[in-house]
PDB file of C-alpha atoms and ligand atoms in Angstrom:
ATOM      1  CA  MET A   1      81.991 120.015 108.655  1.00 78.00           C
ATOM      2  CA  PRO A   2      81.421 118.300 105.293  1.00 87.00           C
ATOM      3  CA  HIS A   3      84.382 116.212 104.151  1.00 95.00           C
ATOM      4  CA  ASP A   4      85.018 118.381 101.110  1.00 96.00           C
ATOM      5  CA  GLU A   5      85.394 121.443 103.338  1.00 97.00           C
ATOM      6  CA  LEU A   6      87.835 119.538 105.564  1.00 98.00           C
ATOM      7  CA  LEU A   7      89.681 118.585 102.389  1.00 98.00           C
ATOM      8  CA  ARG A   8      89.800 122.183 101.181  1.00 98.00           C
ATOM      9  CA  LEU A   9      91.393 123.198 104.512  1.00 98.00           C
ATOM     10  CA  ALA A  10      93.929 120.341 104.289  1.00 98.00           C
ATOM     11  CA  LEU A  11      94.752 121.257 100.667  1.00 98.00           C
ATOM     12  CA  ASN A  12      95.161 125.006 101.228  1.00 98.00           C
ATOM     13  CA  THR A  13      97.274 124.380 104.331  1.00 98.00           C
ATOM     14  CA  ALA A  14      99.475 121.788 102.577  1.00 98.00           C
ATOM     15  CA  VAL A  15     100.074 124.085  99.597  1.00 98.00           C
ATOM     16  CA  THR A  16     100.994 127.043 101.858  1.00 98.00           C
ATOM     17  CA  ALA A  17     103.280 124.856 103.989  1.00 98.00           C
ATOM     18  CA  GLY A  18     104.811 123.259 100.899  1.00 98.00           C
ATOM     19  CA  ALA A  19     105.738 126.685  99.537  1.00 98.00           C
ATOM     20  CA  LEU A  20     107.527 127.541 102.799  1.00 98.00           C
ATOM     21  CA  ALA A  21     109.411 124.226 102.907  1.00 98.00           C
ATOM     22  CA  HIS A  22     110.380 124.601  99.238  1.00 98.00           C
ATOM     23  CA  ARG A  23     111.671 128.145  99.872  1.00 98.00           C
ATOM     24  CA  ARG A  24     113.729 126.951 102.834  1.00 98.00           C
ATOM     25  CA  ARG A  25     115.125 124.162 100.668  1.00 98.00           C
ATOM     26  CA  THR A  26     116.408 126.669  98.103  1.00 97.00           C
ATOM     27  CA  GLU A  27     117.834 128.863 100.878  1.00 97.00           C
ATOM     28  CA  GLY A  28     119.814 125.926 102.336  1.00 96.00           C
ATOM     29  CA  VAL A  29     118.882 123.210 104.821  1.00 96.00           C
ATOM     30  CA  GLU A  30     120.058 123.203 108.454  1.00 94.00           C
ATOM     31  CA  VAL A  31     119.936 120.062 110.589  1.00 96.00           C
ATOM     32  CA  ALA A  32     118.425 120.952 113.980  1.00 96.00           C
ATOM     33  CA  ASP A  33     118.800 117.608 115.730  1.00 97.00           C
ATOM     34  CA  HIS A  34     118.869 113.801 115.465  1.00 97.00           C
ATOM     35  CA  LYS A  35     115.946 111.666 116.645  1.00 96.00           C
ATOM     36  CA  SER A  36     115.820 107.834 116.816  1.00 94.00           C
ATOM     37  CA  SER A  37     119.313 107.351 115.366  1.00 95.00           C
ATOM     38  CA  PRO A  38     122.275 109.356 113.975  1.00 95.00           C
ATOM     39  CA  VAL A  39     120.724 109.127 110.471  1.00 97.00           C
ATOM     40  CA  ASP A  40     117.220 110.170 111.592  1.00 97.00           C
ATOM     41  CA  VAL A  41     117.499 113.946 111.311  1.00 97.00           C
ATOM     42  CA  VAL A  42     115.083 116.799 111.891  1.00 98.00           C
ATOM     43  CA  THR A  43     115.773 120.040 110.067  1.00 98.00           C
ATOM     44  CA  LEU A  44     114.826 123.571 111.109  1.00 98.00           C
ATOM     45  CA  ALA A  45     112.428 123.539 108.143  1.00 98.00           C
ATOM     46  CA  ASP A  46     110.620 120.417 109.456  1.00 98.00           C
ATOM     47  CA  ARG A  47     109.850 122.282 112.682  1.00 98.00           C
ATOM     48  CA  GLU A  48     109.024 125.633 111.085  1.00 98.00           C
ATOM     49  CA  THR A  49     106.707 123.990 108.544  1.00 98.00           C
ATOM     50  CA  GLU A  50     104.898 121.985 111.230  1.00 98.00           C
ATOM     51  CA  ASN A  51     104.424 125.095 113.380  1.00 98.00           C
ATOM     52  CA  LEU A  52     102.896 126.905 110.406  1.00 98.00           C
ATOM     53  CA  ILE A  53     100.524 123.993 109.716  1.00 98.00           C
ATOM     54  CA  ARG A  54      99.583 123.742 113.390  1.00 98.00           C
ATOM     55  CA  SER A  55      98.718 127.467 113.611  1.00 98.00           C
ATOM     56  CA  LEU A  56      96.762 127.558 110.323  1.00 98.00           C
ATOM     57  CA  LEU A  57      94.658 124.560 111.364  1.00 98.00           C
ATOM     58  CA  ALA A  58      94.177 125.869 114.929  1.00 98.00           C
ATOM     59  CA  ASP A  59      92.972 129.220 113.561  1.00 98.00           C
ATOM     60  CA  ALA A  60      90.455 127.488 111.289  1.00 97.00           C
ATOM     61  CA  ARG A  61      89.338 124.727 113.684  1.00 97.00           C
ATOM     62  CA  PRO A  62      90.430 125.507 117.295  1.00 98.00           C
ATOM     63  CA  ASP A  63      88.603 122.513 118.841  1.00 98.00           C
ATOM     64  CA  ASP A  64      90.356 119.830 116.771  1.00 98.00           C
ATOM     65  CA  GLY A  65      93.268 117.707 117.982  1.00 98.00           C
ATOM     66  CA  PHE A  66      96.700 117.606 116.344  1.00 98.00           C
ATOM     67  CA  LEU A  67      99.294 114.853 115.932  1.00 98.00           C
ATOM     68  CA  GLY A  68     102.482 115.985 114.236  1.00 98.00           C
ATOM     69  CA  GLU A  69     105.813 114.220 113.583  1.00 98.00           C
ATOM     70  CA  GLU A  70     107.894 116.947 115.201  1.00 97.00           C
ATOM     71  CA  GLY A  71     105.712 118.431 117.942  1.00 94.00           C
ATOM     72  CA  GLY A  72     103.719 115.431 119.065  1.00 92.00           C
ATOM     73  CA  ALA A  73     100.083 115.197 120.071  1.00 96.00           C
ATOM     74  CA  GLU A  74      97.592 117.789 121.319  1.00 96.00           C
ATOM     75  CA  ALA A  75      94.121 116.563 122.221  1.00 96.00           C
ATOM     76  CA  GLY A  76      90.978 118.375 120.999  1.00 97.00           C
ATOM     77  CA  SER A  77      87.301 118.390 121.964  1.00 97.00           C
ATOM     78  CA  SER A  78      85.699 118.038 118.511  1.00 97.00           C
ATOM     79  CA  GLY A  79      86.427 114.323 118.007  1.00 97.00           C
ATOM     80  CA  LEU A  80      88.600 115.130 114.958  1.00 98.00           C
ATOM     81  CA  THR A  81      92.419 115.087 114.863  1.00 98.00           C
ATOM     82  CA  TRP A  82      94.786 116.409 112.175  1.00 98.00           C
ATOM     83  CA  VAL A  83      97.650 113.942 111.517  1.00 98.00           C
ATOM     84  CA  VAL A  84     100.575 115.767 109.940  1.00 98.00           C
ATOM     85  CA  ASP A  85     103.983 115.054 108.448  1.00 98.00           C
ATOM     86  CA  PRO A  86     105.399 118.503 107.578  1.00 98.00           C
ATOM     87  CA  ILE A  87     108.221 117.062 105.416  1.00 98.00           C
ATOM     88  CA  ASP A  88     107.892 113.375 104.593  1.00 98.00           C
ATOM     89  CA  GLY A  89     111.106 112.164 102.986  1.00 98.00           C
ATOM     90  CA  THR A  90     113.364 114.331 105.153  1.00 98.00           C
ATOM     91  CA  VAL A  91     116.536 112.599 103.952  1.00 98.00           C
ATOM     92  CA  ASN A  92     115.565 113.357 100.321  1.00 98.00           C
ATOM     93  CA  TYR A  93     114.893 116.948 101.441  1.00 98.00           C
ATOM     94  CA  LEU A  94     118.306 117.148 103.140  1.00 98.00           C
ATOM     95  CA  TYR A  95     120.111 115.850 100.017  1.00 97.00           C
ATOM     96  CA  GLY A  96     118.135 118.048  97.613  1.00 98.00           C
ATOM     97  CA  ILE A  97     116.396 115.059  96.003  1.00 98.00           C
ATOM     98  CA  PRO A  98     113.134 116.595  94.677  1.00 98.00           C
ATOM     99  CA  HIS A  99     110.965 113.818  96.085  1.00 98.00           C
ATOM    100  CA  TRP A 100     109.521 114.850  99.470  1.00 98.00           C
ATOM    101  CA  ALA A 101     106.019 115.765 100.541  1.00 98.00           C
ATOM    102  CA  VAL A 102     103.751 117.607 102.925  1.00 98.00           C
ATOM    103  CA  SER A 103     101.101 115.204 104.243  1.00 98.00           C
ATOM    104  CA  ILE A 104      97.924 116.306 106.079  1.00 98.00           C
ATOM    105  CA  ALA A 105      95.010 114.070 107.074  1.00 98.00           C
ATOM    106  CA  VAL A 106      92.016 114.541 109.374  1.00 98.00           C
ATOM    107  CA  VAL A 107      90.767 111.482 111.247  1.00 98.00           C
ATOM    108  CA  GLU A 108      87.765 110.716 113.416  1.00 97.00           C
ATOM    109  CA  GLY A 109      88.278 108.932 116.753  1.00 95.00           C
ATOM    110  CA  ASP A 110      91.590 108.352 118.542  1.00 94.00           C
ATOM    111  CA  PRO A 111      94.637 109.285 116.386  1.00 95.00           C
ATOM    112  CA  ASP A 112      95.521 105.576 116.158  1.00 96.00           C
ATOM    113  CA  PRO A 113      95.771 103.871 112.728  1.00 96.00           C
ATOM    114  CA  LEU A 114      94.315 100.688 114.201  1.00 95.00           C
ATOM    115  CA  THR A 115      90.997 102.415 115.015  1.00 96.00           C
ATOM    116  CA  TRP A 116      90.771 105.829 113.327  1.00 97.00           C
ATOM    117  CA  ARG A 117      88.490 106.678 110.369  1.00 97.00           C
ATOM    118  CA  ALA A 118      90.301 108.901 107.897  1.00 98.00           C
ATOM    119  CA  LEU A 119      87.864 111.524 106.549  1.00 98.00           C
ATOM    120  CA  ALA A 120      90.070 113.592 104.228  1.00 98.00           C
ATOM    121  CA  GLY A 121      93.712 113.679 103.181  1.00 98.00           C
ATOM    122  CA  CYS A 122      96.115 115.683 101.046  1.00 98.00           C
ATOM    123  CA  VAL A 123      99.704 114.902  99.985  1.00 98.00           C
ATOM    124  CA  THR A 124     101.703 117.500  98.027  1.00 98.00           C
ATOM    125  CA  ASN A 125     105.111 117.227  96.333  1.00 98.00           C
ATOM    126  CA  PRO A 126     105.856 120.962  96.028  1.00 98.00           C
ATOM    127  CA  VAL A 127     108.915 120.563  93.782  1.00 98.00           C
ATOM    128  CA  ALA A 128     107.014 118.466  91.218  1.00 98.00           C
ATOM    129  CA  GLY A 129     103.825 120.496  91.715  1.00 98.00           C
ATOM    130  CA  GLU A 130     101.868 117.305  92.403  1.00 98.00           C
ATOM    131  CA  ILE A 131      98.774 117.328  94.662  1.00 98.00           C
ATOM    132  CA  TYR A 132      96.956 114.159  95.711  1.00 98.00           C
ATOM    133  CA  THR A 133      93.651 114.360  97.549  1.00 98.00           C
ATOM    134  CA  ALA A 134      90.933 112.030  98.822  1.00 98.00           C
ATOM    135  CA  THR A 135      87.864 111.997 101.020  1.00 98.00           C
ATOM    136  CA  ASP A 136      86.214 108.997 102.667  1.00 98.00           C
ATOM    137  CA  ALA A 137      83.880 107.469  99.996  1.00 97.00           C
ATOM    138  CA  GLY A 138      84.568 110.526  97.844  1.00 97.00           C
ATOM    139  CA  GLY A 139      87.296 109.137  95.573  1.00 97.00           C
ATOM    140  CA  ALA A 140      90.967 110.020  95.063  1.00 98.00           C
ATOM    141  CA  PHE A 141      92.394 112.640  92.718  1.00 98.00           C
ATOM    142  CA  SER A 142      95.701 113.843  91.341  1.00 97.00           C
ATOM    143  CA  GLY A 143      94.877 117.463  90.653  1.00 92.00           C
ATOM    144  CA  ASN A 144      91.422 117.171  89.026  1.00 93.00           C
ATOM    145  CA  GLN A 145      92.036 113.701  87.570  1.00 97.00           C
ATOM    146  CA  GLN A 146      90.259 110.860  89.372  1.00 97.00           C
ATOM    147  CA  LEU A 147      92.542 107.940  90.216  1.00 97.00           C
ATOM    148  CA  ARG A 148      91.771 104.205  89.707  1.00 94.00           C
ATOM    149  CA  VAL A 149      94.344 101.462  90.262  1.00 94.00           C
ATOM    150  CA  ALA A 150      94.818  98.770  87.595  1.00 81.00           C
ATOM    151  CA  GLU A 151      95.597  95.097  88.301  1.00 80.00           C
ATOM    152  CA  PRO A 152      99.029  94.162  86.934  1.00 79.00           C
ATOM    153  CA  ALA A 153      99.392  91.011  84.836  1.00 78.00           C
ATOM    154  CA  SER A 154     101.172  89.072  87.580  1.00 94.00           C
ATOM    155  CA  LEU A 155     103.534  89.368  90.565  1.00 96.00           C
ATOM    156  CA  ALA A 156     106.467  88.762  88.200  1.00 97.00           C
ATOM    157  CA  GLN A 157     105.334  91.791  86.160  1.00 96.00           C
ATOM    158  CA  SER A 158     104.905  94.000  89.236  1.00 97.00           C
ATOM    159  CA  LEU A 159     106.993  97.035  90.218  1.00 97.00           C
ATOM    160  CA  ILE A 160     107.071  97.113  94.013  1.00 98.00           C
ATOM    161  CA  GLY A 161     108.040  99.991  96.292  1.00 98.00           C
ATOM    162  CA  THR A 162     109.416  99.743  99.820  1.00 98.00           C
ATOM    163  CA  GLY A 163     111.473 101.611 102.398  1.00 98.00           C
ATOM    164  CA  PHE A 164     113.969 101.127 105.200  1.00 98.00           C
ATOM    165  CA  SER A 165     114.221 102.101 108.833  1.00 97.00           C
ATOM    166  CA  TYR A 166     116.588 104.592 110.485  1.00 97.00           C
ATOM    167  CA  ASP A 167     117.690 101.684 112.704  1.00 97.00           C
ATOM    168  CA  SER A 168     120.539  99.672 111.141  1.00 97.00           C
ATOM    169  CA  GLN A 169     119.508  96.295 112.611  1.00 96.00           C
ATOM    170  CA  THR A 170     115.953  96.731 111.339  1.00 96.00           C
ATOM    171  CA  ARG A 171     117.387  97.715 107.946  1.00 97.00           C
ATOM    172  CA  ALA A 172     119.351  94.450 107.849  1.00 97.00           C
ATOM    173  CA  LYS A 173     116.100  92.482 108.295  1.00 96.00           C
ATOM    174  CA  GLN A 174     114.276  94.646 105.743  1.00 97.00           C
ATOM    175  CA  GLY A 175     117.159  94.125 103.290  1.00 97.00           C
ATOM    176  CA  ALA A 176     116.870  90.353 103.718  1.00 97.00           C
ATOM    177  CA  VAL A 177     113.143  90.531 102.883  1.00 97.00           C
ATOM    178  CA  VAL A 178     113.885  92.546  99.717  1.00 98.00           C
ATOM    179  CA  ALA A 179     116.589  90.051  98.679  1.00 98.00           C
ATOM    180  CA  GLU A 180     114.019  87.231  98.866  1.00 97.00           C
ATOM    181  CA  LEU A 181     111.271  89.189  97.109  1.00 97.00           C
ATOM    182  CA  LEU A 182     113.408  90.602  94.271  1.00 98.00           C
ATOM    183  CA  PRO A 183     113.513  87.426  92.087  1.00 98.00           C
ATOM    184  CA  LEU A 184     109.695  87.168  92.341  1.00 98.00           C
ATOM    185  CA  VAL A 185     108.829  90.651  91.009  1.00 98.00           C
ATOM    186  CA  ARG A 186     109.634  92.907  88.013  1.00 97.00           C
ATOM    187  CA  ASP A 187     111.804  95.213  90.191  1.00 98.00           C
ATOM    188  CA  ILE A 188     111.933  97.101  93.480  1.00 98.00           C
ATOM    189  CA  ARG A 189     111.874 100.896  93.948  1.00 98.00           C
ATOM    190  CA  ARG A 190     113.066 102.759  97.053  1.00 98.00           C
ATOM    191  CA  PHE A 191     111.903 106.362  96.462  1.00 98.00           C
ATOM    192  CA  GLY A 192     112.359 107.477 100.108  1.00 98.00           C
ATOM    193  CA  THR A 193     108.943 109.020 100.858  1.00 98.00           C
ATOM    194  CA  ALA A 194     106.191 106.699 102.150  1.00 98.00           C
ATOM    195  CA  SER A 195     103.321 109.103 101.444  1.00 98.00           C
ATOM    196  CA  LEU A 196     104.397 109.490  97.793  1.00 98.00           C
ATOM    197  CA  ASP A 197     104.951 105.727  97.528  1.00 98.00           C
ATOM    198  CA  LEU A 198     101.316 105.109  98.535  1.00 98.00           C
ATOM    199  CA  CYS A 199     100.140 107.795  96.099  1.00 98.00           C
ATOM    200  CA  ALA A 200     102.264 106.067  93.420  1.00 98.00           C
ATOM    201  CA  VAL A 201     100.173 102.921  93.958  1.00 98.00           C
ATOM    202  CA  ALA A 202      97.062 105.065  93.417  1.00 98.00           C
ATOM    203  CA  THR A 203      98.449 106.474  90.143  1.00 97.00           C
ATOM    204  CA  GLY A 204      99.952 103.218  88.860  1.00 95.00           C
ATOM    205  CA  ARG A 205     103.582 104.413  89.104  1.00 96.00           C
ATOM    206  CA  LEU A 206     103.967 101.433  91.426  1.00 97.00           C
ATOM    207  CA  ASN A 207     101.946  98.223  91.373  1.00 97.00           C
ATOM    208  CA  GLY A 208     102.431  97.679  95.095  1.00 97.00           C
ATOM    209  CA  TYR A 209     104.157  99.071  98.189  1.00 98.00           C
ATOM    210  CA  PHE A 210     105.028  97.670 101.613  1.00 98.00           C
ATOM    211  CA  GLU A 211     107.011  98.865 104.621  1.00 98.00           C
ATOM    212  CA  THR A 212     107.485  98.038 108.305  1.00 96.00           C
ATOM    213  CA  GLY A 213     108.022 100.625 111.043  1.00 95.00           C
ATOM    214  CA  LEU A 214     106.205 103.631 109.572  1.00 97.00           C
ATOM    215  CA  LYS A 215     104.699 106.276 111.842  1.00 97.00           C
ATOM    216  CA  PRO A 216     101.000 107.283 111.700  1.00 97.00           C
ATOM    217  CA  TRP A 217     101.806 110.619 110.004  1.00 98.00           C
ATOM    218  CA  ASP A 218     103.734 108.856 107.191  1.00 98.00           C
ATOM    219  CA  HIS A 219     100.623 107.073 105.903  1.00 98.00           C
ATOM    220  CA  ALA A 220      97.481 108.784 107.353  1.00 98.00           C
ATOM    221  CA  ALA A 221      96.621 110.810 104.222  1.00 98.00           C
ATOM    222  CA  ALA A 222      98.214 108.666 101.513  1.00 98.00           C
ATOM    223  CA  ALA A 223      96.595 105.409 102.666  1.00 98.00           C
ATOM    224  CA  LEU A 224      93.221 107.120 102.122  1.00 98.00           C
ATOM    225  CA  VAL A 225      94.333 108.235  98.626  1.00 98.00           C
ATOM    226  CA  ALA A 226      95.401 104.663  97.741  1.00 98.00           C
ATOM    227  CA  ARG A 227      92.232 103.140  99.219  1.00 98.00           C
ATOM    228  CA  GLU A 228      89.903 105.601  97.454  1.00 98.00           C
ATOM    229  CA  ALA A 229      91.715 104.787  94.170  1.00 98.00           C
ATOM    230  CA  GLY A 230      90.707 101.152  94.628  1.00 97.00           C
ATOM    231  CA  ALA A 231      93.811  99.674  96.278  1.00 97.00           C
ATOM    232  CA  ALA A 232      93.572  97.495  99.351  1.00 97.00           C
ATOM    233  CA  VAL A 233      95.679  98.891 102.205  1.00 97.00           C
ATOM    234  CA  VAL A 234      96.285  96.385 105.000  1.00 97.00           C
ATOM    235  CA  GLY A 235      98.549  95.148 107.767  1.00 95.00           C
ATOM    236  CA  LEU A 236      99.774  91.582 108.119  1.00 87.00           C
ATOM    237  CA  GLY A 237      97.412  88.666 108.753  1.00 85.00           C
ATOM    238  CA  GLY A 238      94.196  90.662 108.308  1.00 84.00           C
ATOM    239  CA  ALA A 239      95.223  93.428 110.728  1.00 90.00           C
ATOM    240  CA  PRO A 240      94.653  97.074 109.748  1.00 92.00           C
ATOM    241  CA  ALA A 241      97.629  98.918 108.275  1.00 94.00           C
ATOM    242  CA  SER A 242      99.763 100.310 111.091  1.00 92.00           C
ATOM    243  CA  ASP A 243     103.308 101.081 112.207  1.00 90.00           C
ATOM    244  CA  ALA A 244     103.955  97.329 112.395  1.00 92.00           C
ATOM    245  CA  PHE A 245     103.333  96.793 108.689  1.00 95.00           C
ATOM    246  CA  ILE A 246     101.609  98.408 105.738  1.00 97.00           C
ATOM    247  CA  LEU A 247     100.942  96.828 102.341  1.00 97.00           C
ATOM    248  CA  ALA A 248      99.048  98.516  99.501  1.00 98.00           C
ATOM    249  CA  ALA A 249      98.170  97.064  96.090  1.00 97.00           C
ATOM    250  CA  PRO A 250      95.186  96.299  93.863  1.00 96.00           C
ATOM    251  CA  PRO A 251      93.183  93.487  95.565  1.00 94.00           C
ATOM    252  CA  GLU A 252      94.282  90.533  93.424  1.00 93.00           C
ATOM    253  CA  LEU A 253      97.970  91.395  93.517  1.00 96.00           C
ATOM    254  CA  LEU A 254      97.666  92.155  97.230  1.00 95.00           C
ATOM    255  CA  SER A 255      96.641  88.601  98.114  1.00 94.00           C
ATOM    256  CA  VAL A 256      99.653  87.150  96.232  1.00 95.00           C
ATOM    257  CA  LEU A 257     102.062  89.727  97.691  1.00 95.00           C
ATOM    258  CA  GLU A 258     100.684  89.239 101.209  1.00 96.00           C
ATOM    259  CA  ARG A 259     101.210  85.486 100.919  1.00 94.00           C
ATOM    260  CA  GLU A 260     104.861  85.970  99.925  1.00 96.00           C
ATOM    261  CA  LEU A 261     105.564  88.711 102.479  1.00 96.00           C
ATOM    262  CA  SER A 262     103.924  86.890 105.387  1.00 93.00           C
ATOM    263  CA  LYS A 263     106.541  84.151 104.866  1.00 91.00           C
ATOM    264  CA  LEU A 264     109.370  86.714 104.907  1.00 89.00           C
ATOM    265  CA  VAL A 265     108.465  89.532 107.321  1.00 81.00           C
ATOM    266  CA  MET A 266     109.292  88.682 110.963  1.00 60.00           C
TER     267      MET A 266
HETATM  268  C1  LIG B   1     110.382 108.402 106.106  1.00 56.69           C
HETATM  269  C2  LIG B   1     109.416 107.615 105.249  1.00 56.69           C
HETATM  270  C3  LIG B   1     110.171 106.525 104.474  1.00 56.69           C
HETATM  271  C4  LIG B   1     110.855 105.603 105.428  1.00 56.69           C
HETATM  272  C5  LIG B   1     111.807 106.360 106.309  1.00 56.69           C
HETATM  273  C6  LIG B   1     111.072 107.471 107.075  1.00 56.69           C
HETATM  274  P1  LIG B   1     110.343 110.756 107.327  1.00 56.69           P
HETATM  275  O1  LIG B   1     109.665 109.364 106.834  1.00 56.69           O
HETATM  276  O2  LIG B   1     108.787 108.470 104.337  1.00 56.69           O
HETATM  277  O3  LIG B   1     109.297 105.767 103.681  1.00 56.69           O
HETATM  278  O4  LIG B   1     111.536 104.607 104.708  1.00 56.69           O
HETATM  279  O5  LIG B   1     112.404 105.456 107.224  1.00 56.69           O
HETATM  280  O6  LIG B   1     110.144 106.902 107.952  1.00 56.69           O
HETATM  281  O7  LIG B   1     111.261 110.413 108.487  1.00 56.69           O
HETATM  282  O8  LIG B   1     111.107 111.347 106.198  1.00 56.69           O
HETATM  283  O9  LIG B   1     109.182 111.601 107.744  1.00 56.69           O
END
């Protein structure tokens, strides 16, 4: 299936799912369970939205695999896998902060960020009405506007985004990294939604973004958007971006940021 048709399916599914999640938000959010820690919640809407996405994609492409944050992995026979975060930024969603997203990507190969090839991706912020899309070698767009990152003047002039784990000990280490980095940059932003943070690098709302401990569904689509907008998206020490570490920025800034972060990130 041509990449733009895969993208159209991702986009239509994300918009439909976003409308459901937005409706549930206005009706009131119910916590269904806790996951990795007492502050890592899953809401009924997370599950309902993922089930809707799973069924829409299975109807359209029954032979594809699926990897979702809430329901886990289901292998396919087509060689393609949909990697889905039904509500990225669940804590923002829970608190009514209008900064959460539906993220849908389709990848070729094993659903592993270290080896997969992302073919198409869509990230929607339903409350803000923002839609970010990209296809492999096909460019990145916000709505119909093509995205191109711009090199900031320097690290000291750079606005950097990051995020923190649901595990308190990991957060302590991440906080120590931010404390060291803060005097070196313009300022730090913690928006709470990794997929929108990566799209913010693509639009220039952030000059750079880094985080440790993300899951594949948090960055599968948005890393493609950032990359197709001209950002470099990497892991530490030349490794591909993965759960261990992800850093995104325009190439020149990236090399300076990577040098600083590789001294700080354990
Ligand atoms: C969240 C990410 C965020 C990160 C959180 C969590 P979730 O994803 O978007 O950047 O800091 O720890 O991983 O749990 O809302 O899908």
